[in-house]
PDB file of C-alpha atoms in Angstrom:
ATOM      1  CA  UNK A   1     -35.373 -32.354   6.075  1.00  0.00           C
ATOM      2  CA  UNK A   2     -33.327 -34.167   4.003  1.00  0.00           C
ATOM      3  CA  UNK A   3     -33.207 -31.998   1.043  1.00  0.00           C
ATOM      4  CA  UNK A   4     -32.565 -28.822   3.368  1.00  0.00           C
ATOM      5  CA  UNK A   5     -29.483 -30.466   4.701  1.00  0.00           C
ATOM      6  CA  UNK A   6     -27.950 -31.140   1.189  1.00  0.00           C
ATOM      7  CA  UNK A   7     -28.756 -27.432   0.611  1.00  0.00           C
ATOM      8  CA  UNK A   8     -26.751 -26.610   3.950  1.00  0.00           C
ATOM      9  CA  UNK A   9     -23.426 -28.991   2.896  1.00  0.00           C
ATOM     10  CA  UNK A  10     -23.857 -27.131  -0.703  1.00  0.00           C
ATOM     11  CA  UNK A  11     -23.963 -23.586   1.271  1.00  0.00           C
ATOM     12  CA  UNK A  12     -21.101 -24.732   3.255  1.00  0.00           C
ATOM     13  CA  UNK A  13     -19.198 -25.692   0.629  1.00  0.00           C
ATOM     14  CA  UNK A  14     -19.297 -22.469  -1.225  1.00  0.00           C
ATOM     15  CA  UNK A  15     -18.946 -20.484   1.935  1.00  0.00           C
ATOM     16  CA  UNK A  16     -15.385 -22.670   2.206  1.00  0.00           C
ATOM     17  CA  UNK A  17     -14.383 -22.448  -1.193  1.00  0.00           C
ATOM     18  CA  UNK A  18     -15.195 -18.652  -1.218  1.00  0.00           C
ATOM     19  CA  UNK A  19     -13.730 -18.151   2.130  1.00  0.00           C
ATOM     20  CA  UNK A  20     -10.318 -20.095   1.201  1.00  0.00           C
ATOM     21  CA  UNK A  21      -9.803 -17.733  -2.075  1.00  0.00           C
ATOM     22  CA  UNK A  22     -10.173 -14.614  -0.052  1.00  0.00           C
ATOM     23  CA  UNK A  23      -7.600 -15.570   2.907  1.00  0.00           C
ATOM     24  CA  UNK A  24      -5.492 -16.493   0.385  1.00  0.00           C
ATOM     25  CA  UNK A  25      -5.581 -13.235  -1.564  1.00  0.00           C
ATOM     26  CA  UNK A  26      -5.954 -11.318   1.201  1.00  0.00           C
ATOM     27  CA  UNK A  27      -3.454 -12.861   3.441  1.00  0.00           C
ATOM     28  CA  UNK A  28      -0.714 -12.831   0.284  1.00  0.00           C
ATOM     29  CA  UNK A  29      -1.321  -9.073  -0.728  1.00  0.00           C
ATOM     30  CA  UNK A  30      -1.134  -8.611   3.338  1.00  0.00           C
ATOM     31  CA  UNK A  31       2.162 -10.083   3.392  1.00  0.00           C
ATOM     32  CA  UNK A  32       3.788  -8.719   0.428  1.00  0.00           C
ATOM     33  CA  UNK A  33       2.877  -5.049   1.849  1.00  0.00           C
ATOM     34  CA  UNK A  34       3.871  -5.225   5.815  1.00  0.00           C
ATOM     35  CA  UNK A  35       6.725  -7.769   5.055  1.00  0.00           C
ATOM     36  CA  UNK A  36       8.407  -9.331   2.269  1.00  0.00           C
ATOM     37  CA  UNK A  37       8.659  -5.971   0.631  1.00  0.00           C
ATOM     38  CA  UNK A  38       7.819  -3.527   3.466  1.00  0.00           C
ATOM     39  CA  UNK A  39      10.170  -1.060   3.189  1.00  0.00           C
ATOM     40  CA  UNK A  40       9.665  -0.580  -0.664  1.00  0.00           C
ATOM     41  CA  UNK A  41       5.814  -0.640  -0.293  1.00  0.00           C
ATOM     42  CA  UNK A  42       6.031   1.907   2.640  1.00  0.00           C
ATOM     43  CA  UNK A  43       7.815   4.310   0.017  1.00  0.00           C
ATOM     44  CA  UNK A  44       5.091   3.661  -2.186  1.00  0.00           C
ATOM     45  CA  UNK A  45       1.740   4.392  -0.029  1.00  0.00           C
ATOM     46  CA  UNK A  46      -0.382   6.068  -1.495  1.00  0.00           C
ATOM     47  CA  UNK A  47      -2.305   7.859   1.907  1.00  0.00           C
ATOM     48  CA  UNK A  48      -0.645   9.525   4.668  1.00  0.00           C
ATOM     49  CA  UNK A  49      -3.104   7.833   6.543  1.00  0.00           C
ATOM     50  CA  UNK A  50      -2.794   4.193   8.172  1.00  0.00           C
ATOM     51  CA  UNK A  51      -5.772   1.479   8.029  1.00  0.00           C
ATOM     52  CA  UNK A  52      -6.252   1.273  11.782  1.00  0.00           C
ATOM     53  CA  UNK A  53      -7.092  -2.833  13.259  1.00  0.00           C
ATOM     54  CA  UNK A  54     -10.411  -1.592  13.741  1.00  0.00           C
ATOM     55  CA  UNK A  55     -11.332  -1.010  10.353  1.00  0.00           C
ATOM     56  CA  UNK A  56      -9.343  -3.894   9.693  1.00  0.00           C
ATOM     57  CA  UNK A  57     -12.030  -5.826  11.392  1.00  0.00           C
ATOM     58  CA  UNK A  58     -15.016  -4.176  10.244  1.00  0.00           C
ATOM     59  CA  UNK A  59     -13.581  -5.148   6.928  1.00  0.00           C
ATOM     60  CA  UNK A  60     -13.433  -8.900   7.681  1.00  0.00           C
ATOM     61  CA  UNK A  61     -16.702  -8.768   9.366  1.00  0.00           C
ATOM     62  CA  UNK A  62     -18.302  -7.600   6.273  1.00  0.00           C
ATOM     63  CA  UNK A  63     -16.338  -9.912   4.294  1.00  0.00           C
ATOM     64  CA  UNK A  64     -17.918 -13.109   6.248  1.00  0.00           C
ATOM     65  CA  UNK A  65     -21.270 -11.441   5.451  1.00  0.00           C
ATOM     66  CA  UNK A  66     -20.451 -11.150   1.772  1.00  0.00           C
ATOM     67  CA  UNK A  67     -19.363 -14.768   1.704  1.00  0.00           C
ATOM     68  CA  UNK A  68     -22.749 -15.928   3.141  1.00  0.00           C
ATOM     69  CA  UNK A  69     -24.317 -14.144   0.092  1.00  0.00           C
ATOM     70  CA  UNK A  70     -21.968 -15.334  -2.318  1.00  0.00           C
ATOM     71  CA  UNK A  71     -22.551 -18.861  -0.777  1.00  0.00           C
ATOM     72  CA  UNK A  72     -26.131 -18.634  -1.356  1.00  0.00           C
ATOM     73  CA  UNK A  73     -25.699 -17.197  -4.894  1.00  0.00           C
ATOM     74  CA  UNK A  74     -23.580 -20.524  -5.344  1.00  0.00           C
ATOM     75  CA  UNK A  75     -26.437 -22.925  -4.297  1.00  0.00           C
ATOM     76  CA  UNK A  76     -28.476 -20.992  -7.103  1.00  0.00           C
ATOM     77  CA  UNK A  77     -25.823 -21.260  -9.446  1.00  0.00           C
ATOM     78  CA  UNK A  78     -25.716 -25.054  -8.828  1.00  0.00           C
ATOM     79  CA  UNK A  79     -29.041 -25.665  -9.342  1.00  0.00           C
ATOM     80  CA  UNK A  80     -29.132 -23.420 -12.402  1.00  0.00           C
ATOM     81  CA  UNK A  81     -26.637 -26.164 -13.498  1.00  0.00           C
ATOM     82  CA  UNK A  82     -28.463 -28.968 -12.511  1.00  0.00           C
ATOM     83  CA  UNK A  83     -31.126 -27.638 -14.565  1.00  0.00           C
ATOM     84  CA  UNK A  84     -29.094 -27.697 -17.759  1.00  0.00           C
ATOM     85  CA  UNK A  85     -29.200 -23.441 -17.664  1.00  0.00           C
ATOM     86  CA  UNK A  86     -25.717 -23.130 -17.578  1.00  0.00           C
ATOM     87  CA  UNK A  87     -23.127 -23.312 -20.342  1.00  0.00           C
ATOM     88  CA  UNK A  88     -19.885 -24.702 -18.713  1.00  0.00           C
ATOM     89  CA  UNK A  89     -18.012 -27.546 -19.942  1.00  0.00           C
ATOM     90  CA  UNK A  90     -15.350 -29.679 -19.121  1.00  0.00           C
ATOM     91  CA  UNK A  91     -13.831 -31.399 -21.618  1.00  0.00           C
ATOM     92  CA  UNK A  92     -11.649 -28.579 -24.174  1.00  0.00           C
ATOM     93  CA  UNK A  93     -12.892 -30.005 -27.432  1.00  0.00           C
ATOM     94  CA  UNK A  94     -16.426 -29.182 -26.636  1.00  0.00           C
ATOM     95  CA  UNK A  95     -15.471 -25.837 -28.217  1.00  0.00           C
ATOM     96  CA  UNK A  96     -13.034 -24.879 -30.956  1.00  0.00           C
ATOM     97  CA  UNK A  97      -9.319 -23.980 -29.811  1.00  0.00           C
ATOM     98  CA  UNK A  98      -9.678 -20.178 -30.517  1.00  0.00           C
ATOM     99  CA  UNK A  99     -12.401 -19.940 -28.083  1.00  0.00           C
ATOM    100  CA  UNK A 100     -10.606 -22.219 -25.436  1.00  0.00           C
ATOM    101  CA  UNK A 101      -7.777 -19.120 -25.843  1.00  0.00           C
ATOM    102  CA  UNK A 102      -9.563 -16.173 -25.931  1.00  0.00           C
ATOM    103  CA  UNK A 103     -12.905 -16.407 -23.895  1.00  0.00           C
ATOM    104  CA  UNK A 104     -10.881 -16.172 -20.719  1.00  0.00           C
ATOM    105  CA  UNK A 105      -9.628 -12.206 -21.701  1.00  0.00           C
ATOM    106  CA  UNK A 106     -13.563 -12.086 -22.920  1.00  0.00           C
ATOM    107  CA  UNK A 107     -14.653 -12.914 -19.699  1.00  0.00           C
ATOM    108  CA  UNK A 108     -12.856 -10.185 -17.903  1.00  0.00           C
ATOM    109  CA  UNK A 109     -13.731  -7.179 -20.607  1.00  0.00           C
ATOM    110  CA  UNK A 110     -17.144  -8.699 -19.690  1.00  0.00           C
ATOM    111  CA  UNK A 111     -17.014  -8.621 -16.112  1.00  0.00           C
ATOM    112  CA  UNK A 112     -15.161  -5.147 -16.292  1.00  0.00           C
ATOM    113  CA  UNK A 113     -18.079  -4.047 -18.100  1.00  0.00           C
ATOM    114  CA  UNK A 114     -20.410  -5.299 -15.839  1.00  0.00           C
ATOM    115  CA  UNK A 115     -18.774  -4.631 -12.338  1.00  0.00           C
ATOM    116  CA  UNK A 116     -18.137  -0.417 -14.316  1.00  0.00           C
ATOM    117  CA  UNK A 117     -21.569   0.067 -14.333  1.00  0.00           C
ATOM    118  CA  UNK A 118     -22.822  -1.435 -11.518  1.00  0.00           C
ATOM    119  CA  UNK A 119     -20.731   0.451  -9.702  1.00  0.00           C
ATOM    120  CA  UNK A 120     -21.870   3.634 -10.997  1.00  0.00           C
ATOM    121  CA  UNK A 121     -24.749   3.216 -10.343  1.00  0.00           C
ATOM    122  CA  UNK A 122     -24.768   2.157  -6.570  1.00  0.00           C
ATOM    123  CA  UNK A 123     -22.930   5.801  -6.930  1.00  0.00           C
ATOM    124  CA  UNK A 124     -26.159   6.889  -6.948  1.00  0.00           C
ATOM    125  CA  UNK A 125     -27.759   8.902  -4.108  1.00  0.00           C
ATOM    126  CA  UNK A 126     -31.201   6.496  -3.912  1.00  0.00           C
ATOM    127  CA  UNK A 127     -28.733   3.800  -3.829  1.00  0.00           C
ATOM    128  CA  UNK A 128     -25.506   4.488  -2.069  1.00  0.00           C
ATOM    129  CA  UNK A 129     -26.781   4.065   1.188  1.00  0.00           C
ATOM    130  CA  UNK A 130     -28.244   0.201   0.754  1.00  0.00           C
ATOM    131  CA  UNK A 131     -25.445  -0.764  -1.432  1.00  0.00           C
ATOM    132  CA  UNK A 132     -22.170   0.785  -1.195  1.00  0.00           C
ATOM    133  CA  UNK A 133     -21.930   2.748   1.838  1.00  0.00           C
ATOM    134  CA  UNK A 134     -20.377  -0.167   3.544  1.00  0.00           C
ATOM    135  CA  UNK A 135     -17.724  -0.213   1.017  1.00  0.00           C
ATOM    136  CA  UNK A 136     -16.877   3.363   1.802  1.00  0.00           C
ATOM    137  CA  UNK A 137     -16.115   2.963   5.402  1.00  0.00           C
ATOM    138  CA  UNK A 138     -12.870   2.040   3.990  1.00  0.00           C
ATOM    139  CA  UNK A 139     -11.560   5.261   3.460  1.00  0.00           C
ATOM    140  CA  UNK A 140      -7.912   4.011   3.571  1.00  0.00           C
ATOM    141  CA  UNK A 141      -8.502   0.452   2.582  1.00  0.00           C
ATOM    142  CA  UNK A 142      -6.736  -2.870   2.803  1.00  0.00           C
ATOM    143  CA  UNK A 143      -6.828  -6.256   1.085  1.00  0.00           C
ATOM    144  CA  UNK A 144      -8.965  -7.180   3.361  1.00  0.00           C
ATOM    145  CA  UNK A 145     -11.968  -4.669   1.940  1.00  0.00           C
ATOM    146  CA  UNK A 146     -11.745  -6.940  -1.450  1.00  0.00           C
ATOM    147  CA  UNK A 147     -15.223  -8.485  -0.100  1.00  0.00           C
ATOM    148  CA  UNK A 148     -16.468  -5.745   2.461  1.00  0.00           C
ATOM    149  CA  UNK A 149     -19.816  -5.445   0.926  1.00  0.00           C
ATOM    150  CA  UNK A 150     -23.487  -4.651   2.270  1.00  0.00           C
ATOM    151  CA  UNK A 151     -25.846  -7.563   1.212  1.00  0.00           C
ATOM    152  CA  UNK A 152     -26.760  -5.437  -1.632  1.00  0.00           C
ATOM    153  CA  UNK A 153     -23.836  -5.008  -3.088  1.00  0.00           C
ATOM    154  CA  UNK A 154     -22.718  -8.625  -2.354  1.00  0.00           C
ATOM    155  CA  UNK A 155     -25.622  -9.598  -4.353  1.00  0.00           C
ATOM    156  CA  UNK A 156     -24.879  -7.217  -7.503  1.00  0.00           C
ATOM    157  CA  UNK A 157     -21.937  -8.285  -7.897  1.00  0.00           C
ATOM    158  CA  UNK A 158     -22.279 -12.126  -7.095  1.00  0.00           C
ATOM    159  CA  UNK A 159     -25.524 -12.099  -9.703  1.00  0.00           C
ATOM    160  CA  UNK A 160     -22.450 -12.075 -11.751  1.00  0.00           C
ATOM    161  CA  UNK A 161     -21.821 -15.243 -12.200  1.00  0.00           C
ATOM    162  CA  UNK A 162     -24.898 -17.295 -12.954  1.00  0.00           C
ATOM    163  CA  UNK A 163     -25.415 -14.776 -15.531  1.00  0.00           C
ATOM    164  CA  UNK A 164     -22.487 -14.662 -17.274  1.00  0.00           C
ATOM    165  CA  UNK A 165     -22.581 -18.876 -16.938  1.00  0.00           C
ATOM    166  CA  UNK A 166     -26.158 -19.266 -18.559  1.00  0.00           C
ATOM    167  CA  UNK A 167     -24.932 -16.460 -21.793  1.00  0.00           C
ATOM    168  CA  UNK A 168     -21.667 -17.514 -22.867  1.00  0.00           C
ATOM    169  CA  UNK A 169     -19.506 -20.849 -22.678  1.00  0.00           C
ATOM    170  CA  UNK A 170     -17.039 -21.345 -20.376  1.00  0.00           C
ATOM    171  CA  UNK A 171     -14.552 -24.028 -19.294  1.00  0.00           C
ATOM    172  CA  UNK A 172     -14.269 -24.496 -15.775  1.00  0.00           C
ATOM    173  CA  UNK A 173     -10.539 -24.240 -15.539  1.00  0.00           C
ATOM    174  CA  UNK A 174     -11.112 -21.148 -17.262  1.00  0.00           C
ATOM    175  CA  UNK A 175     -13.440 -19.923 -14.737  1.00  0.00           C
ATOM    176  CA  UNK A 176     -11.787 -20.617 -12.143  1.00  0.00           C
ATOM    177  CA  UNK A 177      -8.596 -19.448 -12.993  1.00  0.00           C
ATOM    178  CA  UNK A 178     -10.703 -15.983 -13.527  1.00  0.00           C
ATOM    179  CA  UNK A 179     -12.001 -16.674 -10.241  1.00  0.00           C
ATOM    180  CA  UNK A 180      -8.421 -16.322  -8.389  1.00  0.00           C
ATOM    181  CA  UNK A 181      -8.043 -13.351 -10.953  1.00  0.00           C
ATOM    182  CA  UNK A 182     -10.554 -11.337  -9.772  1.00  0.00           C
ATOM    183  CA  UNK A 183      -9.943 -12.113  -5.810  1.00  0.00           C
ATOM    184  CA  UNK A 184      -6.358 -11.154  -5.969  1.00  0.00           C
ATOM    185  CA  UNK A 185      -6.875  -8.353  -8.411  1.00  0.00           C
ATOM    186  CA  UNK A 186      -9.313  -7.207  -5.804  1.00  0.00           C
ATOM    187  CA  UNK A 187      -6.931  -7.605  -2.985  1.00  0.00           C
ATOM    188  CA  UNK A 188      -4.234  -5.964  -4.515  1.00  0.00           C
ATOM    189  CA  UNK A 189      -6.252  -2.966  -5.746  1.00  0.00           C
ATOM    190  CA  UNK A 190      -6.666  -2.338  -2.254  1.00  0.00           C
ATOM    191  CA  UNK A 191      -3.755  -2.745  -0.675  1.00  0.00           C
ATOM    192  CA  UNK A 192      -2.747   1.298  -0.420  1.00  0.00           C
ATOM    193  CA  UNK A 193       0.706   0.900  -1.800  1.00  0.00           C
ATOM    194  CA  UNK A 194       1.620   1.423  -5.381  1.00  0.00           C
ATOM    195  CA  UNK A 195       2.871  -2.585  -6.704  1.00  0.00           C
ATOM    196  CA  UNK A 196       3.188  -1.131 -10.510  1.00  0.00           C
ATOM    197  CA  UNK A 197       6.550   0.306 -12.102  1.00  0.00           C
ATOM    198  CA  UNK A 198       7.318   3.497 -12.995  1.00  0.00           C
ATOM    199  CA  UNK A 199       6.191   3.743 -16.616  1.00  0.00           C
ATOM    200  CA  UNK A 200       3.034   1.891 -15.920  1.00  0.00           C
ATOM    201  CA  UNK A 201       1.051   5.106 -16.981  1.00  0.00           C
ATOM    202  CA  UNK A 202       3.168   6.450 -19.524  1.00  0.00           C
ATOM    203  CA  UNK A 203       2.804   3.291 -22.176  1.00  0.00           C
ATOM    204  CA  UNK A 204       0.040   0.267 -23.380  1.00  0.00           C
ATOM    205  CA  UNK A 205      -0.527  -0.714 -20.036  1.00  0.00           C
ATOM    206  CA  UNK A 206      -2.088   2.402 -19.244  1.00  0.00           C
ATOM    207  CA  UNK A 207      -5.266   0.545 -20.357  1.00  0.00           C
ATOM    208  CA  UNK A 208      -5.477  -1.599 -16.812  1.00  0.00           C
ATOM    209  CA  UNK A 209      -6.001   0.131 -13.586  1.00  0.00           C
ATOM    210  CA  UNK A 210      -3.823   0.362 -10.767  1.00  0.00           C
ATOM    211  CA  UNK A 211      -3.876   0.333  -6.913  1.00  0.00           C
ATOM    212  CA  UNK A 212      -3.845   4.107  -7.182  1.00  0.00           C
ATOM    213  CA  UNK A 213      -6.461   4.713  -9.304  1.00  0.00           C
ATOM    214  CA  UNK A 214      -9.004   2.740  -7.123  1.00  0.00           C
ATOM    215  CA  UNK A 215      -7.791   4.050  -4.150  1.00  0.00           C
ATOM    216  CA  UNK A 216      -8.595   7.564  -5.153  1.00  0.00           C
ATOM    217  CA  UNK A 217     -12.243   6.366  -5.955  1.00  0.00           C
ATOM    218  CA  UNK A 218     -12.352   5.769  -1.905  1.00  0.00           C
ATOM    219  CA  UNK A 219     -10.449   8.970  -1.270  1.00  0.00           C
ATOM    220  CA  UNK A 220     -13.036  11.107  -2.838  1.00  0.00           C
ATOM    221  CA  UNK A 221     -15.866   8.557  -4.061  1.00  0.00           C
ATOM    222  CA  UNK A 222     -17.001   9.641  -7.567  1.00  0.00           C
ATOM    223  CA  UNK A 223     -15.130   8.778 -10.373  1.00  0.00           C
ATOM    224  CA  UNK A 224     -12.173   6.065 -10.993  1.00  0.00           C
ATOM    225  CA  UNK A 225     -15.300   3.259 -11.321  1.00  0.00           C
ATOM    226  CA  UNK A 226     -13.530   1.063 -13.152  1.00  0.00           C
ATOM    227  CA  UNK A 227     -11.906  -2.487 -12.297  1.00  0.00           C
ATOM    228  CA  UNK A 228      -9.650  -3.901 -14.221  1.00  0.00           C
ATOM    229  CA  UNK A 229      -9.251  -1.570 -16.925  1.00  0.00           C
ATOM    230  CA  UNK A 230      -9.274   2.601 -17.379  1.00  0.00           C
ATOM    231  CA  UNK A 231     -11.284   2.895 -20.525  1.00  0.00           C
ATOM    232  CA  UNK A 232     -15.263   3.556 -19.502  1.00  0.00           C
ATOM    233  CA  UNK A 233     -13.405   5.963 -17.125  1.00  0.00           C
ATOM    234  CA  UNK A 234     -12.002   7.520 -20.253  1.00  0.00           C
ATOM    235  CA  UNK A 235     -14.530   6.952 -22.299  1.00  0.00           C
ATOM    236  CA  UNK A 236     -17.661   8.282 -20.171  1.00  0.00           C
ATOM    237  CA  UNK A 237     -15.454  10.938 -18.253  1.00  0.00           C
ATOM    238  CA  UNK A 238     -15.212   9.707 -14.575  1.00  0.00           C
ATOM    239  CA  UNK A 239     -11.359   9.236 -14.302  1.00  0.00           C
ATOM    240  CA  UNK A 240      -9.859  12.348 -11.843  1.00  0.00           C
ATOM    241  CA  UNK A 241      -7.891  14.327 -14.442  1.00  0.00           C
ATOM    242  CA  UNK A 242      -4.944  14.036 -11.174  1.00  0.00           C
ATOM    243  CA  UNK A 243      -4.631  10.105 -11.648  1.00  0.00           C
ATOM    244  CA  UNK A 244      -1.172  10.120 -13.742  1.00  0.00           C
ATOM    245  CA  UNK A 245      -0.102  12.545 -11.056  1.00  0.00           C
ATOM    246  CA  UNK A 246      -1.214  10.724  -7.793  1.00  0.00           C
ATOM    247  CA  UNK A 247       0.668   8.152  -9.488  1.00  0.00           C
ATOM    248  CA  UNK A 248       3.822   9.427  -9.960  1.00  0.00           C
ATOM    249  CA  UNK A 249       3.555  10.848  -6.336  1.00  0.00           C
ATOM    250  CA  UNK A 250       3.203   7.329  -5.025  1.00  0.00           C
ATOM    251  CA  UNK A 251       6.231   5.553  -6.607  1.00  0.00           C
ATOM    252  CA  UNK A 252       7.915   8.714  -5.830  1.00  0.00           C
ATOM    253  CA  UNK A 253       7.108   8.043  -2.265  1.00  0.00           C
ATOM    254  CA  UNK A 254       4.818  11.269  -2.147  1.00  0.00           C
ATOM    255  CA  UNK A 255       1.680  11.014  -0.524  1.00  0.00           C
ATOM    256  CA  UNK A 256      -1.468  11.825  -2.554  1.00  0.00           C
ATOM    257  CA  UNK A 257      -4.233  12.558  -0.011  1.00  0.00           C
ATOM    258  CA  UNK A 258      -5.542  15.972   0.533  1.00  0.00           C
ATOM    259  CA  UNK A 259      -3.203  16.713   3.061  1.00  0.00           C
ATOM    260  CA  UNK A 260      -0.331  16.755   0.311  1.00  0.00           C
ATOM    261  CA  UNK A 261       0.626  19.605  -1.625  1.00  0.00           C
ATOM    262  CA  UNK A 262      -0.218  18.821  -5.029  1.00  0.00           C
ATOM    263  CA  UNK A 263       2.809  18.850  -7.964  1.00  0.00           C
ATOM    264  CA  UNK A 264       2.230  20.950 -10.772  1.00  0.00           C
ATOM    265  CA  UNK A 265      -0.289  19.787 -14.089  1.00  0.00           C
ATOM    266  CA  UNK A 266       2.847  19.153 -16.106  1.00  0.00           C
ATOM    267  CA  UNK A 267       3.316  16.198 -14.249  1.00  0.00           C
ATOM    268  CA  UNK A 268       0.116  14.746 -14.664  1.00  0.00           C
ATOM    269  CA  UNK A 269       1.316  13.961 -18.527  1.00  0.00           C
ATOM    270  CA  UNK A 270       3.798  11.199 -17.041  1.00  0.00           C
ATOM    271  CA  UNK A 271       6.146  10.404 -14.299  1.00  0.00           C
ATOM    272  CA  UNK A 272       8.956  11.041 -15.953  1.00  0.00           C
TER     273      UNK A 272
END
């Protein structure tokens, strides 16, 4: 009995943890898009259509769900560490300065790697409907469908982390300052108004995604897989040949649904 109530306070404290980092996103993308900068974000939506409170809900529902998962994934993880499996460290000079600098942008190519091809493949029809239909239901999403996830998918993409822990070393300010990366990232990626300037698309930072290329992946579902950068979408040919142009529409304070009359190819090149 005594053991299973340690496990319990562990769960609990991940669930906590994970549950903090997500209202914070969340609430902060939330608040940046319906009121510190609500009239500029409503000239840069990206859908004609609104998020209505009920999927607003059925987002946070699933969330809670996901966090349960994630929780559990963290007793695993913690135990994987007690073990001696895992490869974080504490103190900087465990590891040579150039790693201490650069395994943090490693990290994410790694988990943008990882999270491109596991999404793919719950594309999948044998495996759509146990792991990512859930995800779907948000057809206009909202910061709060960062962590809407079946337990399927929660698990996929919460495996993450023990893995990546037990292959490469990692210091834990570094992961968890990827952590709060990857939560806000996520929140802001679905927040259905266009946060990046003008010339995002048309320069180097074309590499990373924005909120408008993943909300066309839940606009029309295949393609635009991709996280935090654009090139396995470029690379193995699943990024909508439209994005530069639903782009431009949405800091031009077009809509880009289906129920918008499309601009012609030459502006797909760039929003000048």
């Amino acid at each position: 009995m005594e053991f299973l109530w340690e496990m319990a306070q562990t769960w609990g404290e991940h669930f906590r943890r994970d549950l903090f980092r997500y209202l914070i996103a969340a609430t902060a993308v939330s608040l940046l898009v319906s009121w510190v900068f609500r009239q500029w974000m409503d000239s840069r939506r990206i859908q004609r259509r609104r998020a209505s409170w009920k999927d607003i809900r059925r987002e946070i529902r699933f969330s809670m769900l996901t966090l349960g998962v994630f929780a559990t994934i963290g007793i695993i993880t913690s135990i994987l560490g007690d073990w001696g499996l895992l490869r974080i460290y504490r103190q900087w000079s465990d590891y040579p300065l150039w790693w201490n600098l650069i395994s943090l942008p490693v990290l994410i190519v790694l988990h943008d790697t990882y999270f491109y091809w596991a999404h793919r493949a719950m594309h999948h029809p044998a495996l759509f409907k146990h792991f990512h239909r859930v995800h779907h239901l948000s057809r206009t999403p909202t910061p709060w469908a960062a962590y809407s996830f079946s337990v399927g998918e929660a698990s996929l993409m919460g495996i993450f982390s023990p893995l990546i822990l037990a292959l490469i070393p990692l210091h834990l300010a570094v992961w968890l300052i990827f952590i709060f990366v990857m939560i806000f990232r996520n929140a802001m990626l679905h927040a259905g108004c266009e946060f990046h300037p003008r010339s995002w698309v048309d320069g180097p930072l074309d590499i990373m995604t924005t909120t408008t290329h993943h909300d066309l992946h839940h606009q029309r579902f295949h393609g635009n897989y991709g996280f935090y950068f654009t090139w396995w979408d470029r690379w193995m040919g699943t990024e909508f040949k439209n994005y530069k142009q639903a782009f431009c529409q949405a800091v031009d304070g077009n809509f880009s649904d289906s129920h918008t009359r499309k601009r012609s190819i030459a502006s797909n090149l760039n929003c000048g």
